[in-house]
Tab-separated table of C-alpha atoms and ligand atoms in Angstrom:
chain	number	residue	atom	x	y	z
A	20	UNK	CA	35.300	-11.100	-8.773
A	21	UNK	CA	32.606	-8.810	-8.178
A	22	UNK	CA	30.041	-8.969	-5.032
A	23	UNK	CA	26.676	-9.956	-6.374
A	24	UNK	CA	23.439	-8.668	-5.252
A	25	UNK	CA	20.107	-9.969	-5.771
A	26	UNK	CA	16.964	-7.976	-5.565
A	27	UNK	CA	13.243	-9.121	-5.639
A	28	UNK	CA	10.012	-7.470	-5.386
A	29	UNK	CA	7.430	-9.105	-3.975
A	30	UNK	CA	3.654	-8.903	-2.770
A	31	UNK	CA	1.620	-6.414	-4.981
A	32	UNK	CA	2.677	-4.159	-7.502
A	33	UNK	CA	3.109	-0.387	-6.381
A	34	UNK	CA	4.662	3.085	-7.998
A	35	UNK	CA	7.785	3.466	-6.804
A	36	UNK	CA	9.320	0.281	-7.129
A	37	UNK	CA	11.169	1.160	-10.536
A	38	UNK	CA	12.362	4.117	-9.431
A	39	UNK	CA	13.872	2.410	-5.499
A	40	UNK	CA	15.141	-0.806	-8.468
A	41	UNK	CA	17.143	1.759	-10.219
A	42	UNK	CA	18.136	3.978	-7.106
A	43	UNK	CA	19.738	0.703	-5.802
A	44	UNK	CA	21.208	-0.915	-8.898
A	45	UNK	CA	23.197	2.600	-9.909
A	46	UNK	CA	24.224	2.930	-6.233
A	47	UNK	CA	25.574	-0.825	-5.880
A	48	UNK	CA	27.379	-0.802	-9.152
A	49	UNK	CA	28.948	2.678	-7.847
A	50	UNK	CA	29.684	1.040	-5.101
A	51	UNK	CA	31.097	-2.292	-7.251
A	52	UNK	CA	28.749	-4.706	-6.941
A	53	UNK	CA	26.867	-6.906	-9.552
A	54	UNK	CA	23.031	-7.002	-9.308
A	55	UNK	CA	20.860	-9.720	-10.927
A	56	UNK	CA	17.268	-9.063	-10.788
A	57	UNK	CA	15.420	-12.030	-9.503
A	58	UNK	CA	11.841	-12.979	-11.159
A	59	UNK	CA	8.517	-12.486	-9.565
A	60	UNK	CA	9.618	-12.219	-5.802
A	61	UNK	CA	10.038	-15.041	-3.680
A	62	UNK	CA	8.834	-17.227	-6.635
A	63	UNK	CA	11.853	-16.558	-8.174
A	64	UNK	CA	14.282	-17.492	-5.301
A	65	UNK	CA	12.144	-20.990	-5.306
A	66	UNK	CA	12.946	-21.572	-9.156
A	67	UNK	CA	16.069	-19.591	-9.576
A	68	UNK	CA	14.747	-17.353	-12.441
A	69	UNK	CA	17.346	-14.484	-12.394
A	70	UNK	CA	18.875	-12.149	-14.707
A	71	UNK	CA	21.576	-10.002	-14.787
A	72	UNK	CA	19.989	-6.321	-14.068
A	73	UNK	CA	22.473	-3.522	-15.828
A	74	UNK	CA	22.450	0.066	-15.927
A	75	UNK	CA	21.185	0.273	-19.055
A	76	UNK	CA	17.849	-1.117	-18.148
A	77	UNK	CA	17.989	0.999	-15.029
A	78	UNK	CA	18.167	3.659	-16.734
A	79	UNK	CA	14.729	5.111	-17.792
A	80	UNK	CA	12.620	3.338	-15.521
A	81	UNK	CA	11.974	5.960	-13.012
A	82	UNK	CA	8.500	7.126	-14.180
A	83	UNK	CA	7.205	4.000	-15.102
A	84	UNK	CA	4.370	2.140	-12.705
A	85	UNK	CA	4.635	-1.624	-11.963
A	86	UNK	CA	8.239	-3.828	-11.553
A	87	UNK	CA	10.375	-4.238	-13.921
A	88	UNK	CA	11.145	-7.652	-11.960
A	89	UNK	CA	7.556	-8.892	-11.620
A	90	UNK	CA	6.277	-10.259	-8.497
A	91	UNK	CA	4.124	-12.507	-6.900
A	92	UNK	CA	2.598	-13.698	-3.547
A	93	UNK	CA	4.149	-16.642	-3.109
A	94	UNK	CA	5.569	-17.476	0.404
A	95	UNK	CA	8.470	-19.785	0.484
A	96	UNK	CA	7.283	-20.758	4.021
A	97	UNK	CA	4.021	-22.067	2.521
A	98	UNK	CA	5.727	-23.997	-0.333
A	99	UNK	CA	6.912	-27.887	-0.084
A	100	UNK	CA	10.741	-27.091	0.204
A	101	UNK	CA	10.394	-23.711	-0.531
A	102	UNK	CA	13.060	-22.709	2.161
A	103	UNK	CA	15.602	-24.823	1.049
A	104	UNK	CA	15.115	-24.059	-2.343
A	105	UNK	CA	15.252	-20.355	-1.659
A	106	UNK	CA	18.599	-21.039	-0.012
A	107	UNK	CA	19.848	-23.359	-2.807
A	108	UNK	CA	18.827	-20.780	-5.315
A	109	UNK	CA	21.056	-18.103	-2.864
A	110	UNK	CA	23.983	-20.375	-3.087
A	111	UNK	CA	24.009	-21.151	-7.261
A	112	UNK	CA	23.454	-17.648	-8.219
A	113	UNK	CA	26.795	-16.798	-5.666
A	114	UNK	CA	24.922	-14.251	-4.255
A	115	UNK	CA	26.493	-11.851	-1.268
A	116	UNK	CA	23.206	-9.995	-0.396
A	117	UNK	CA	19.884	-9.553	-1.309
A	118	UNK	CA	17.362	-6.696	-1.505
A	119	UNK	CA	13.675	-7.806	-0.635
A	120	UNK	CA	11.582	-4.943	-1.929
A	121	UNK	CA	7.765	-5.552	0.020
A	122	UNK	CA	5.094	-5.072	2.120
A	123	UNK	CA	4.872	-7.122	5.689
A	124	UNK	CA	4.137	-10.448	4.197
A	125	UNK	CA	7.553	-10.249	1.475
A	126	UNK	CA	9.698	-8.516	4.145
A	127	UNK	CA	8.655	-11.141	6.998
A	128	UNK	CA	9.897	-13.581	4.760
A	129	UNK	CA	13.043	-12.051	4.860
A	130	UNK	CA	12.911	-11.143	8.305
A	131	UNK	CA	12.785	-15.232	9.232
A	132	UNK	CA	15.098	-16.180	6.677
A	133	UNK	CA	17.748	-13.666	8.153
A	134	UNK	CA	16.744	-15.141	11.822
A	135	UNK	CA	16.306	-18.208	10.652
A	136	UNK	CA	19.180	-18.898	8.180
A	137	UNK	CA	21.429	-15.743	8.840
A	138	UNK	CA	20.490	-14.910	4.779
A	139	UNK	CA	22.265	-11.535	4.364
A	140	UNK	CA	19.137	-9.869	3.519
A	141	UNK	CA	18.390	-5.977	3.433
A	142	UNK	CA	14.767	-4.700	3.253
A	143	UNK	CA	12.990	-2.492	1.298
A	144	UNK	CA	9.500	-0.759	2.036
A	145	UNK	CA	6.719	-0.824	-0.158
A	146	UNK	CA	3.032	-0.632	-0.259
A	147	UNK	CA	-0.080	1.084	-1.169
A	148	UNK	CA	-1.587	0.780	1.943
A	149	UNK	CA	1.469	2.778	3.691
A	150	UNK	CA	1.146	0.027	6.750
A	151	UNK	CA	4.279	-0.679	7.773
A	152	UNK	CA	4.914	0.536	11.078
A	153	UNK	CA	8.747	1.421	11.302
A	154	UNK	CA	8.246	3.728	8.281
A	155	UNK	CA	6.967	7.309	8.348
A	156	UNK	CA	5.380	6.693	4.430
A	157	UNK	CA	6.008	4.166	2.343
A	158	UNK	CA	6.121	4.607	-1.887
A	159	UNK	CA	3.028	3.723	-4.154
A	160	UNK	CA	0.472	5.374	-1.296
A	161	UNK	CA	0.635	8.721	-2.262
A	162	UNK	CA	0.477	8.090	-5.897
A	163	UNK	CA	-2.478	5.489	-5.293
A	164	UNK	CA	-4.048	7.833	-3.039
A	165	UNK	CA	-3.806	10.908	-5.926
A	166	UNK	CA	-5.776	8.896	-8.675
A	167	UNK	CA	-8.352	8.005	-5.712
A	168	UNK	CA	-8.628	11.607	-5.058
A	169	UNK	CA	-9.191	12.661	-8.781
A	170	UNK	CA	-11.865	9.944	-9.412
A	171	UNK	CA	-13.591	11.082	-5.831
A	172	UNK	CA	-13.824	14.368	-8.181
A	173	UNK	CA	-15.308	13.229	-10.674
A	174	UNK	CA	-17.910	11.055	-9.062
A	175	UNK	CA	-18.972	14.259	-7.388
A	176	UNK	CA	-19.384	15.845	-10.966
A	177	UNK	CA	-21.625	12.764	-11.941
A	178	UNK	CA	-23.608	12.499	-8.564
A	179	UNK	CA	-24.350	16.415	-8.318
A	180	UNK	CA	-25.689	16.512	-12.259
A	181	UNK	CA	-28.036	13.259	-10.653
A	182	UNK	CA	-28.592	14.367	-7.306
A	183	UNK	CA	-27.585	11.395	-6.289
A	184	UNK	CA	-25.172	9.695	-3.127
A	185	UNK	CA	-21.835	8.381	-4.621
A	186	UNK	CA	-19.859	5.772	-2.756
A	187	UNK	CA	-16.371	5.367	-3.994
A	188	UNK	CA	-14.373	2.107	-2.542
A	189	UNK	CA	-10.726	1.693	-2.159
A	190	UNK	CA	-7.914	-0.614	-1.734
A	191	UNK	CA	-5.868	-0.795	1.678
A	192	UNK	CA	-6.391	-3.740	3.075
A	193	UNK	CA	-7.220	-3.670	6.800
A	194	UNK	CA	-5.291	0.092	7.145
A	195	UNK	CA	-7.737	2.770	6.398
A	196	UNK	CA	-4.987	5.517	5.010
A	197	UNK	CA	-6.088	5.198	1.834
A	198	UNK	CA	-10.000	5.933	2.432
A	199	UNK	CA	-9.043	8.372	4.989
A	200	UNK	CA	-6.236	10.479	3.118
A	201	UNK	CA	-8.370	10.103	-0.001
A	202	UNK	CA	-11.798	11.179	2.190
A	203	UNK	CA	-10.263	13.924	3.034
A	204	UNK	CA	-8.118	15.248	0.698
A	205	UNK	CA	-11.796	15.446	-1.676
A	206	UNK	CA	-13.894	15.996	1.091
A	207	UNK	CA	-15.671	13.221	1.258
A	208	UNK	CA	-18.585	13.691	3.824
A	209	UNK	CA	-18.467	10.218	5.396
A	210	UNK	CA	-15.271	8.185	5.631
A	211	UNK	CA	-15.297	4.264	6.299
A	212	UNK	CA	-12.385	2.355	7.790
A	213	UNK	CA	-11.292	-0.556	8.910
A	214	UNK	CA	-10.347	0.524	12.072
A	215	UNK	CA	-14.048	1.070	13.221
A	216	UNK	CA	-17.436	-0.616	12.757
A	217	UNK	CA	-19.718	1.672	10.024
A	218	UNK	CA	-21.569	3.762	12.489
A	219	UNK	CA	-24.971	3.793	10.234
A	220	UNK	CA	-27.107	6.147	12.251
A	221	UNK	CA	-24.282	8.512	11.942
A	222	UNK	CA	-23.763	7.980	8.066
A	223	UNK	CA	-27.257	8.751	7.605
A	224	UNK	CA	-27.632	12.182	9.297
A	225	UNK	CA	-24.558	13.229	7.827
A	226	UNK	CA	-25.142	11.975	4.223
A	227	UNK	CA	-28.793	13.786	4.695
A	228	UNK	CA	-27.114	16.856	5.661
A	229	UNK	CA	-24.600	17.097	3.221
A	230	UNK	CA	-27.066	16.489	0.617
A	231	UNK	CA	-29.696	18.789	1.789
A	232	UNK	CA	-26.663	21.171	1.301
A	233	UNK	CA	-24.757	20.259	-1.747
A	234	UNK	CA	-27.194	18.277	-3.490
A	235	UNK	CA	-24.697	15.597	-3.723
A	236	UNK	CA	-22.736	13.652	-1.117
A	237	UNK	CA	-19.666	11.832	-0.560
A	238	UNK	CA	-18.620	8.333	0.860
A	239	UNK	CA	-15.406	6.959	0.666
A	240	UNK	CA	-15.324	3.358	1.770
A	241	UNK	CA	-12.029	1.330	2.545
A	242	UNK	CA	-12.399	-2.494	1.187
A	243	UNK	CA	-12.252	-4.211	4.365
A	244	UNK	CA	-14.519	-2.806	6.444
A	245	UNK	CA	-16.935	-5.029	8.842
A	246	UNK	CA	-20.789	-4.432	7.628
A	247	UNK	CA	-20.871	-7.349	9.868
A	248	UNK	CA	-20.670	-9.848	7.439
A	249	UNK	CA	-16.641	-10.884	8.036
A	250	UNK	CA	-15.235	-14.491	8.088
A	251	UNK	CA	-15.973	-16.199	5.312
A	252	UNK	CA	-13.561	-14.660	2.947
A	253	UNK	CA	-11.399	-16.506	0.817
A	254	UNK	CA	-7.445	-16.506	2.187
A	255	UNK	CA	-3.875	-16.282	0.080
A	256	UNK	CA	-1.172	-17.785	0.888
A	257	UNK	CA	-0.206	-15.503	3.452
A	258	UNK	CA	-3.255	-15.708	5.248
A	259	UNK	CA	-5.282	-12.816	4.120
A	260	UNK	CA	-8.742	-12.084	2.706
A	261	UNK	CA	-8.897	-11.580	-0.593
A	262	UNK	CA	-11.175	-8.265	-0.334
A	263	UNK	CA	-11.942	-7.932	-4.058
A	264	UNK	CA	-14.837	-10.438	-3.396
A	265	UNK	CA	-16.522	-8.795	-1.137
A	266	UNK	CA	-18.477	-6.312	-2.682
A	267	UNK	CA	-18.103	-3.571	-0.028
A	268	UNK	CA	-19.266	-0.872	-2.365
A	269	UNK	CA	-22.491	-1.946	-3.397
A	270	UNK	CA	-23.453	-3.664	-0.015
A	271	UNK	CA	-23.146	0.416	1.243
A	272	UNK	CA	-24.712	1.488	-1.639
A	273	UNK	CA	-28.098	-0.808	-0.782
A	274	UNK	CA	-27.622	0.197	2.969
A	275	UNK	CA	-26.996	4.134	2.157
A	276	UNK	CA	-30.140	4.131	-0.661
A	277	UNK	CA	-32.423	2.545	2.143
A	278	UNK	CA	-31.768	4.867	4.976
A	279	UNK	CA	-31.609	8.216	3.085
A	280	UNK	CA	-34.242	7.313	0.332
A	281	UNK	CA	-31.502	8.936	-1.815
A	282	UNK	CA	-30.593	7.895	-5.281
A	283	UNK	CA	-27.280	5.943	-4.886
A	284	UNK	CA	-24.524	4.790	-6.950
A	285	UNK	CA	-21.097	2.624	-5.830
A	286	UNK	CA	-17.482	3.006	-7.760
A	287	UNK	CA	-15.131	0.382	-7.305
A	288	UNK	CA	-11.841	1.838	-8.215
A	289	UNK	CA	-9.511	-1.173	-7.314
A	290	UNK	CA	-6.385	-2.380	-8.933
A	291	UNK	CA	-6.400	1.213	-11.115
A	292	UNK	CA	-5.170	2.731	-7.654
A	293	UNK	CA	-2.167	0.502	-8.099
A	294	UNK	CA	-0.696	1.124	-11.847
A	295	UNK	CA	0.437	4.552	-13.533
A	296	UNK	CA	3.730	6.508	-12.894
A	297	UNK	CA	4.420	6.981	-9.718
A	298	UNK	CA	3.788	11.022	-8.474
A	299	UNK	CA	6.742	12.791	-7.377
A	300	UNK	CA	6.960	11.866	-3.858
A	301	UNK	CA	7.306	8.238	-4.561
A	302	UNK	CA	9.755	8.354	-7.571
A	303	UNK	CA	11.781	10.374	-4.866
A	304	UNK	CA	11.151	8.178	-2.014
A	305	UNK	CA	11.438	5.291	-3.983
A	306	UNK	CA	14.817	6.559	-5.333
A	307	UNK	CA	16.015	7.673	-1.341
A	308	UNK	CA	15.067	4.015	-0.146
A	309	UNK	CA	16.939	1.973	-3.254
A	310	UNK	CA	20.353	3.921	-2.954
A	311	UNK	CA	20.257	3.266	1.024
A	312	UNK	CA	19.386	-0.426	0.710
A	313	UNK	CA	22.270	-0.930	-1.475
A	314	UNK	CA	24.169	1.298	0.884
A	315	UNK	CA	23.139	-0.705	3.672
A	316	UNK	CA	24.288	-4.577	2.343
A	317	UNK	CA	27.800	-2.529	1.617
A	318	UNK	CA	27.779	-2.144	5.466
A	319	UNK	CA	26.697	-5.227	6.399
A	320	UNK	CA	24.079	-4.120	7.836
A	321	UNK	CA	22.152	-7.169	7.211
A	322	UNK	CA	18.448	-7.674	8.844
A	323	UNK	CA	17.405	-4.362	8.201
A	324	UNK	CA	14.877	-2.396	6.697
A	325	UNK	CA	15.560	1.010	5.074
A	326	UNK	CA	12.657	3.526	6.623
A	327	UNK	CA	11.634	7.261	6.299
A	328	UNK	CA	11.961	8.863	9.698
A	329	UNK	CA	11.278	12.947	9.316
A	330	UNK	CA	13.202	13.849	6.415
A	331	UNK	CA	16.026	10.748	6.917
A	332	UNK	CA	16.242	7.392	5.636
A	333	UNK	CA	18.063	5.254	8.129
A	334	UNK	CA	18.661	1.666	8.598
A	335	UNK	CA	16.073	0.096	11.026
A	336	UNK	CA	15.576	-3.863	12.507
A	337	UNK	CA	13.052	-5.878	10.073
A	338	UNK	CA	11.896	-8.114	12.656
A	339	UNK	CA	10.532	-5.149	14.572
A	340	UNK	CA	9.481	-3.155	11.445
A	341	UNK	CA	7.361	-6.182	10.482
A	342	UNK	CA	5.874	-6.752	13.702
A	343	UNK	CA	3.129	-4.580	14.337
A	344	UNK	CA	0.931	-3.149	11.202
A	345	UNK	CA	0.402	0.574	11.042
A	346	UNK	CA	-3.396	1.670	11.567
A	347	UNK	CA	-5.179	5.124	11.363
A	348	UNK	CA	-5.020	6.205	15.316
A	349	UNK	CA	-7.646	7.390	17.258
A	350	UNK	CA	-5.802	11.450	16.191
A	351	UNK	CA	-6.780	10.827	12.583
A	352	UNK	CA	-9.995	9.315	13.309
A	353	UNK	CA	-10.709	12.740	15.236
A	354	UNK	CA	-9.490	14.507	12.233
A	355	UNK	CA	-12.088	12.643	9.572
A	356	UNK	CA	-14.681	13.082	12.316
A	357	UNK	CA	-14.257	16.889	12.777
A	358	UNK	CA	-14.157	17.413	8.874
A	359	UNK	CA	-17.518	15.315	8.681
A	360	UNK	CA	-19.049	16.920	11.606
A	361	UNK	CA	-22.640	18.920	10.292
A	362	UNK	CA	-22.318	20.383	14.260
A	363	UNK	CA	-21.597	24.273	14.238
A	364	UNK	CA	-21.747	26.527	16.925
A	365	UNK	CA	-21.332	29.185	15.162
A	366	UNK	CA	-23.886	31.544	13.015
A	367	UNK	CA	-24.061	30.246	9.555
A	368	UNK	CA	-23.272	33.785	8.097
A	369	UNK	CA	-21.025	36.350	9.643
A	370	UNK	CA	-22.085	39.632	10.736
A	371	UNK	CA	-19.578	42.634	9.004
B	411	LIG	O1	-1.490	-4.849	-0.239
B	411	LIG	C1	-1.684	-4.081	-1.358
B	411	LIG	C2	-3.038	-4.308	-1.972
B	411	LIG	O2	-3.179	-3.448	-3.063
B	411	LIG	C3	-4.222	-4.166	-1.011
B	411	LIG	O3	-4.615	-2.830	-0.847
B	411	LIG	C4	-5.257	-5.031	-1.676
B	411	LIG	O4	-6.207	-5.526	-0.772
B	411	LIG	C5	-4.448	-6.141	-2.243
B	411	LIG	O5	-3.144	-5.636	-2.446
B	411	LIG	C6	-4.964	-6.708	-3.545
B	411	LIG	O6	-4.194	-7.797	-3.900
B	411	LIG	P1	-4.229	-8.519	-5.306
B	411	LIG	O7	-3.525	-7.622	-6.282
B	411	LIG	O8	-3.511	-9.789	-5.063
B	411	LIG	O9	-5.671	-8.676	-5.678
């Protein structure tokens, strides 16, 4: 009889996982193994809702957004016997290996229940917010962070017809390399993150500036930074803030409008950043990362996460790749700040 995998997705959606589903699925059946897609992440493991995942439905899923599989936030370690249910459901579906496709919260599930239980478990990076430590990038980012880009664009069009200060929020939980890859790849003129308190003085002269300038400025604001209103935030089950609900955007929006005495409007482009066909780089990526999980439970090589180091994808521990989160360092924060700065030492027009 064949060797069965499972694989789940887990946590929220991102580009990239239908491409890294089929990527694995073709490699494991080259490689002549079953794989039976399990339902809506660790949800599914809890019920047992699994079905058998074939090469035809593989097959022309690489440019289409979302998961095939569907996926949830449920945590098995929050859930009245969701352990033993997960490892019941493990058991009856004669699994040999799963593939846990997720962020830190799916992929430290796994991570325990391969300490834990010895569950032959493989990871597989995903996320939006590209915050996973052991991984150079992970799939869905750069696609999220290319519509983010676009509708910066456009709410420049909007704000310089109005003369008017535009503030554009995105997703990315408590990383800011969404807000700050998006900030800067559409020059943004001020860039909020998580990783630092709003400097307001500093938001003001430089919004001033760059509208005295362009007649239109630029903020792009990450969801969860502190305006110094944090901790009352409803929590999900894995013990984060649900950010939608805290109206980021048009909290800067007052605060920007009453220091510049500029005309201000706040965009909110949230769960848009998430759908859509993945860009290039993650149906590639995506692709890299499925093939070399299923390469990965063929070698046993159980407790690992595939990452992107350079150019490779390589087999690293999930325990440590799910220990630490990855945050914009002080180098990028240098980076937003020089492309920001209104300082010049130089003439403003060259002599020839
Ligand atoms: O973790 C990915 C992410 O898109 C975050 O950027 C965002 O805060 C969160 O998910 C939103 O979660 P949900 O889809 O459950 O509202």
């Amino acid at each position: 009889m064949a060797k069965r995998i499972g694989i789940l997705t887990g946590g929220g959606d991102c580009p990239g996982l239908n491409p890294a589903i089929r990527g694995a699925v073709i490699k494991a059946h080259e490689l002549g193994y079953e794989c039976l897609g399990i339902q809506e992440g660790w949800k599914g493991m809890i019920n047992g809702a699994a079905e058998p995942l074939t090469r035809a439905m593989v097959e022309e899923i690489v440019g289409l957004g979302g998961t095939m599989l569907g996926t949830s936030r449920t945590n098995p370690y929050k859930k009245e016997g969701g352990v033993p249910k997960t490892l019941e459901t493990f058991k009856k579906l004669k699994l040999d290996a799963l593939i846990a496709m997720g962020g830190e919260d799916t992929l430290g599930v796994a991570a325990k229940l391969y300490k834990e239980h010895k569950v032959p478990v493989v990871g597989v990076p995903k996320t939006m917010d590209n915050d996973l430590s052991a991984t150079d990038y992970t799939f869905g980012f750069d696609t999220s962070v290319t519509l983010a880009v676009e509708a910066a664009h456009r709410l420049i069009d909007t704000g310089r017809s109005h003369r008017r200060i535009m503030v554009l929020e995105v997703m990315g939980r408590h990383a800011g390399w969404v807000s700050l890859f998006t900030g800067i790849a559409a020059g943004a003129d001020y860039i909020c993150l998580p990783e630092r308190p709003v400097d307001v003085k500093d938001m003001t002269e430089k919004l001033k500036a760059a509208h005295a300038r362009k007649k239109v400025a630029l903020v792009v604001a990450s969801e969860a930074i502190d305006l110094g209103d944090s901790g009352k935030e409803e929590l999900d089950e894995f013990g984060h803030m649900i950010l939608k609900k805290r109206g980021v955007a048009e909290k800067l929006q007052e605060l920007i409008e009453k220091q510049t005495g500029t005309e201000t409007r706040a965009s909110v482009i949230g769960h848009m950043q998430r759908g859509g066909p993945p860009t290039l780089f993650d149906r590639i990526l995506g692709t890299r990362v499925g093939v070399k999980a299923a390469e990965l439970v063929d070698g046993a090589k159980f407790g690992q996460m595939v990452a992107l180091r350079g150019d490779a994808v390589l087999g690293v521990s999930l325990e440590e790749a799910t220990a630490k989160l990855k945050t914009v360092t002080k180098d990028w924060l240098a980076l937003a700040d020089t492309l920001t700065s209104t300082k010049s030492k130089a003439r403003a027009t060259a002599k020839v």
